[in-house]
Amino acid sequence: MRVLIVEDERKISAYVKRGLEEAGYAVDAAYTGKEALDWAEAAPYDVIVLDILLPEIDGLSVCRELRRKKNRTPVLMLTARDSIDDRVAGLDAGADDYLVKPFAIKELLARLRALSRRAGDVPKSPIMEFADLTLDTSTRQVKRQGRTIELAAKEYAVLECLMREPERVLTRTLIAEHVWNYDTFNQSNVVDVYIRNLRRKIDDGFDVKLLHTVRGAGYRLSLHETD
Ligand code: CA
């Protein structure tokens, strides 16, 4: 999951970025409304966390502009006070949810999980399933045949990405764009390295292999062997 955080107060931005990264998210930070629109066009975010008070272009205008451009990425609006007017303005501008500052990272994480579930092709339940493999997005626990599998944060993020669209071939670029942020993703083989580790952890010792390489295309979760 890749998140864009738009907040001009550096302290709050850094606090949110750190909290989300610790939870395994890839995070880019924009500090003005203009930057937010540029970033949103350049990368496929899973969620945008957007403060209302921003220099140049305020958050409400950013949100309206995104929707005008048919960008449907879920937007979580940050408001300075819990006033009905702010909330209504945010929702009217096309935001999907809002959070009042100050907030705990734990609450932000819960809102992001709910938003990404609402986003369409993801099941409503916090538990994602494929064959005998389950991934609980609320506890970040992964199990196969009931056995817990320990994954590093980025391995988990790659698996979550694959589990959102089982049977579909995902290219390295697509996986990378949802798992790494702009600063850290620069090696083309990084995805292969994580896939290798992931495969060892979820497939070794099981008769049916789930994670397949599709030569020249990418990777997919499937119950069928890829030729
Ligand atoms: Ca602000």
Coordinates of C-alpha atoms and ligand atoms in Angstrom, one line a residue:
M1 CA 0.0 0.0 0.0
R2 CA 1.3 3.4 -1.0
V3 CA 0.2 6.6 0.6
L4 CA 0.6 10.2 -0.2
I5 CA 0.7 12.5 2.8
V6 CA 0.0 16.2 2.1
E7 CA 0.8 18.4 5.1
D8 CA 2.9 21.5 5.3
E9 CA 3.6 21.2 9.0
R10 CA 6.9 19.3 8.8
K11 CA 6.6 17.8 12.3
I12 CA 3.2 16.3 11.7
S13 CA 4.2 15.1 8.3
A14 CA 7.3 13.4 9.6
Y15 CA 5.3 11.8 12.5
V16 CA 2.7 10.4 10.1
K17 CA 5.3 9.2 7.6
R18 CA 7.3 7.4 10.3
G19 CA 4.1 5.8 11.7
L20 CA 2.9 4.6 8.4
E21 CA 6.3 3.3 7.3
E22 CA 6.6 1.3 10.6
A23 CA 3.3 -0.3 9.6
G24 CA 4.7 -1.3 6.3
Y25 CA 3.3 1.4 4.0
A26 CA 5.2 3.1 1.3
V27 CA 4.9 6.9 1.9
D28 CA 5.6 10.0 -0.2
A29 CA 5.2 13.4 1.4
A30 CA 4.0 16.6 -0.4
Y31 CA 4.1 19.9 1.4
T32 CA 1.9 22.1 -0.8
G33 CA -1.3 21.7 -2.7
K34 CA 0.5 22.1 -6.0
E35 CA 3.0 19.4 -5.1
A36 CA 0.1 17.1 -4.1
L37 CA -1.5 17.4 -7.5
D38 CA 1.8 16.7 -9.2
W39 CA 2.5 13.6 -7.1
A40 CA -1.0 12.3 -7.5
E41 CA -0.6 12.4 -11.2
A42 CA 2.8 10.8 -11.2
A43 CA 2.2 7.8 -9.0
P44 CA -0.7 5.4 -8.3
Y45 CA -1.5 5.9 -4.7
D46 CA -3.8 3.6 -2.7
V47 CA -4.9 6.5 -0.4
I48 CA -4.2 10.2 -0.1
V49 CA -4.0 11.8 3.4
L50 CA -4.8 15.5 2.8
D51 CA -4.7 18.4 5.2
I52 CA -7.2 21.2 4.6
L53 CA -4.8 24.1 5.5
L54 CA -2.1 24.2 3.0
P55 CA -0.1 26.9 1.2
E56 CA -0.8 27.8 -2.4
I57 CA -3.8 25.6 -3.0
D58 CA -5.9 24.4 0.1
G59 CA -6.8 20.8 0.6
L60 CA -10.5 21.2 -0.4
S61 CA -9.4 22.7 -3.8
V62 CA -6.9 19.9 -4.2
C63 CA -9.6 17.3 -3.6
R64 CA -12.0 18.9 -6.0
E65 CA -9.3 19.1 -8.6
L66 CA -8.4 15.4 -8.2
R67 CA -12.1 14.5 -8.7
R68 CA -12.4 16.8 -11.6
K69 CA -9.5 14.9 -13.2
K70 CA -11.3 11.6 -12.6
N71 CA -8.7 10.6 -10.0
R72 CA -10.7 8.3 -7.7
T73 CA -8.0 7.5 -5.1
P74 CA -9.6 7.5 -1.6
V75 CA -8.9 10.7 0.2
L76 CA -8.7 11.0 4.0
M77 CA -9.1 14.7 4.9
L78 CA -7.3 16.1 8.0
T79 CA -9.1 18.9 9.8
A80 CA -7.9 21.1 12.6
R81 CA -11.1 21.1 14.5
D82 CA -14.1 18.9 14.7
S83 CA -16.6 21.3 13.2
I84 CA -19.6 20.2 11.1
D85 CA -18.8 22.8 8.5
D86 CA -15.3 21.4 7.9
R87 CA -16.6 17.9 7.6
V88 CA -19.3 18.8 5.2
A89 CA -17.0 20.9 3.1
G90 CA -14.5 18.0 2.9
L91 CA -17.2 15.4 1.9
D92 CA -18.6 17.9 -0.6
A93 CA -15.2 18.3 -2.2
G94 CA -15.1 14.6 -2.8
A95 CA -13.2 13.3 0.3
D96 CA -14.1 9.8 1.5
D97 CA -13.4 10.3 5.2
Y98 CA -11.9 12.8 7.7
L99 CA -9.8 12.7 10.8
V100 CA -9.5 15.5 13.4
K101 CA -6.1 16.6 14.5
P102 CA -4.4 15.7 16.8
F103 CA -4.9 12.0 16.2
A104 CA -3.1 8.8 17.2
I105 CA -1.3 6.8 14.4
K106 CA -3.3 3.8 15.5
E107 CA -6.5 5.6 14.5
L108 CA -5.1 6.8 11.2
L109 CA -4.1 3.2 10.4
A110 CA -7.6 1.9 11.1
R111 CA -9.1 4.6 8.9
L112 CA -6.7 3.8 6.0
R113 CA -7.5 0.1 6.3
A114 CA -11.2 0.8 6.1
L115 CA -10.7 3.2 3.1
S116 CA -8.6 0.7 1.1
R117 CA -11.3 -1.9 1.7
R118 CA -13.9 0.4 0.4
A119 CA -11.9 1.2 -2.7
G120 CA -13.4 -1.4 -4.9
D121 CA -11.8 -4.7 -5.8
V122 CA -10.8 -5.5 -2.2
P123 CA -13.2 -7.7 -0.1
K124 CA -15.0 -5.9 2.7
S125 CA -13.6 -8.2 5.4
P126 CA -10.2 -7.3 6.9
I127 CA -9.2 -10.9 6.1
M128 CA -8.0 -11.6 2.6
E129 CA -8.0 -15.2 1.5
F130 CA -6.5 -17.1 -1.4
A131 CA -6.7 -20.9 -1.4
D132 CA -5.4 -22.0 2.1
L133 CA -3.5 -18.7 2.6
T134 CA -5.0 -16.0 4.7
L135 CA -3.8 -12.4 5.4
D136 CA -5.5 -10.4 8.2
T137 CA -5.0 -6.7 7.4
S138 CA -6.0 -5.7 10.9
T139 CA -3.4 -7.8 12.8
R140 CA -1.0 -8.2 9.8
Q141 CA -1.0 -11.9 10.5
V142 CA -0.4 -14.3 7.6
K143 CA -1.3 -18.0 7.8
R144 CA -1.1 -21.0 5.5
Q145 CA -3.2 -24.1 6.5
G146 CA -3.6 -22.4 9.8
R147 CA 0.2 -22.1 10.4
T148 CA 1.5 -18.6 11.1
I149 CA 4.1 -17.3 8.6
E150 CA 6.4 -14.5 9.8
L151 CA 7.0 -11.9 7.1
A152 CA 9.1 -8.8 7.1
A153 CA 7.2 -5.5 6.5
K154 CA 7.9 -5.3 2.8
E155 CA 7.3 -9.0 2.2
Y156 CA 3.9 -8.5 3.7
A157 CA 3.3 -5.5 1.5
V158 CA 4.2 -7.4 -1.6
L159 CA 1.9 -10.3 -0.6
E160 CA -1.0 -7.9 0.1
C161 CA -0.6 -6.4 -3.3
L162 CA -0.7 -9.8 -4.9
M163 CA -3.7 -11.0 -2.8
R164 CA -5.8 -8.0 -3.9
E165 CA -5.9 -9.4 -7.4
P166 CA -5.3 -13.2 -7.3
E167 CA -4.8 -14.9 -10.7
R168 CA -3.9 -11.6 -12.3
V169 CA -0.3 -11.1 -13.5
L170 CA 1.2 -8.1 -11.8
T171 CA 4.3 -6.6 -13.4
R172 CA 7.4 -5.7 -11.3
T173 CA 6.7 -2.0 -11.9
L174 CA 3.1 -2.3 -10.6
I175 CA 4.2 -4.1 -7.5
A176 CA 7.0 -1.7 -6.9
E177 CA 4.8 1.3 -7.3
H178 CA 2.5 0.1 -4.5
V179 CA 5.1 -1.1 -2.1
W180 CA 8.0 1.4 -2.3
N181 CA 8.0 5.1 -2.3
Y182 CA 9.7 7.4 -4.7
D183 CA 12.9 7.7 -2.7
T184 CA 13.6 4.1 -2.1
F185 CA 12.5 2.4 -5.3
N186 CA 15.4 2.6 -7.8
Q187 CA 16.6 -0.9 -8.3
S188 CA 14.7 -3.0 -10.8
N189 CA 15.6 -6.3 -9.1
V190 CA 14.3 -5.4 -5.7
V191 CA 10.9 -6.9 -6.4
D192 CA 12.5 -10.2 -7.5
V193 CA 14.5 -10.4 -4.2
Y194 CA 11.3 -9.9 -2.1
I195 CA 9.4 -12.4 -4.3
R196 CA 12.1 -15.0 -3.8
N197 CA 11.9 -14.6 0.0
L198 CA 8.1 -14.6 0.0
R199 CA 8.0 -17.7 -2.1
R200 CA 10.3 -19.5 0.3
K201 CA 8.1 -18.6 3.2
I202 CA 4.6 -19.3 1.7
D203 CA 5.4 -22.1 -0.7
D204 CA 8.3 -24.2 0.6
G205 CA 7.0 -27.4 2.2
F206 CA 3.6 -27.2 0.5
D207 CA 2.5 -29.5 -2.4
V208 CA 0.6 -26.8 -4.1
K209 CA 2.6 -23.7 -5.0
L210 CA 0.8 -20.4 -5.0
L211 CA 3.3 -17.8 -6.1
H212 CA 4.2 -18.1 -9.8
T213 CA 6.6 -16.3 -12.1
V214 CA 5.2 -15.5 -15.5
R215 CA 8.2 -15.2 -17.7
G216 CA 8.7 -11.8 -19.3
A217 CA 5.6 -10.4 -17.6
G218 CA 5.7 -10.6 -13.8
Y219 CA 4.2 -12.5 -10.9
R220 CA 0.8 -13.9 -9.9
L221 CA -0.9 -15.8 -7.2
S222 CA -2.5 -18.8 -8.7
L223 CA -3.5 -22.4 -8.1
H224 CA -2.4 -23.3 -11.6
E225 CA 1.1 -23.8 -12.8
T226 CA 2.3 -21.2 -15.2
D227 CA 4.1 -22.6 -18.3
Ligands
CA1 CA -1.4 22.3 7.4

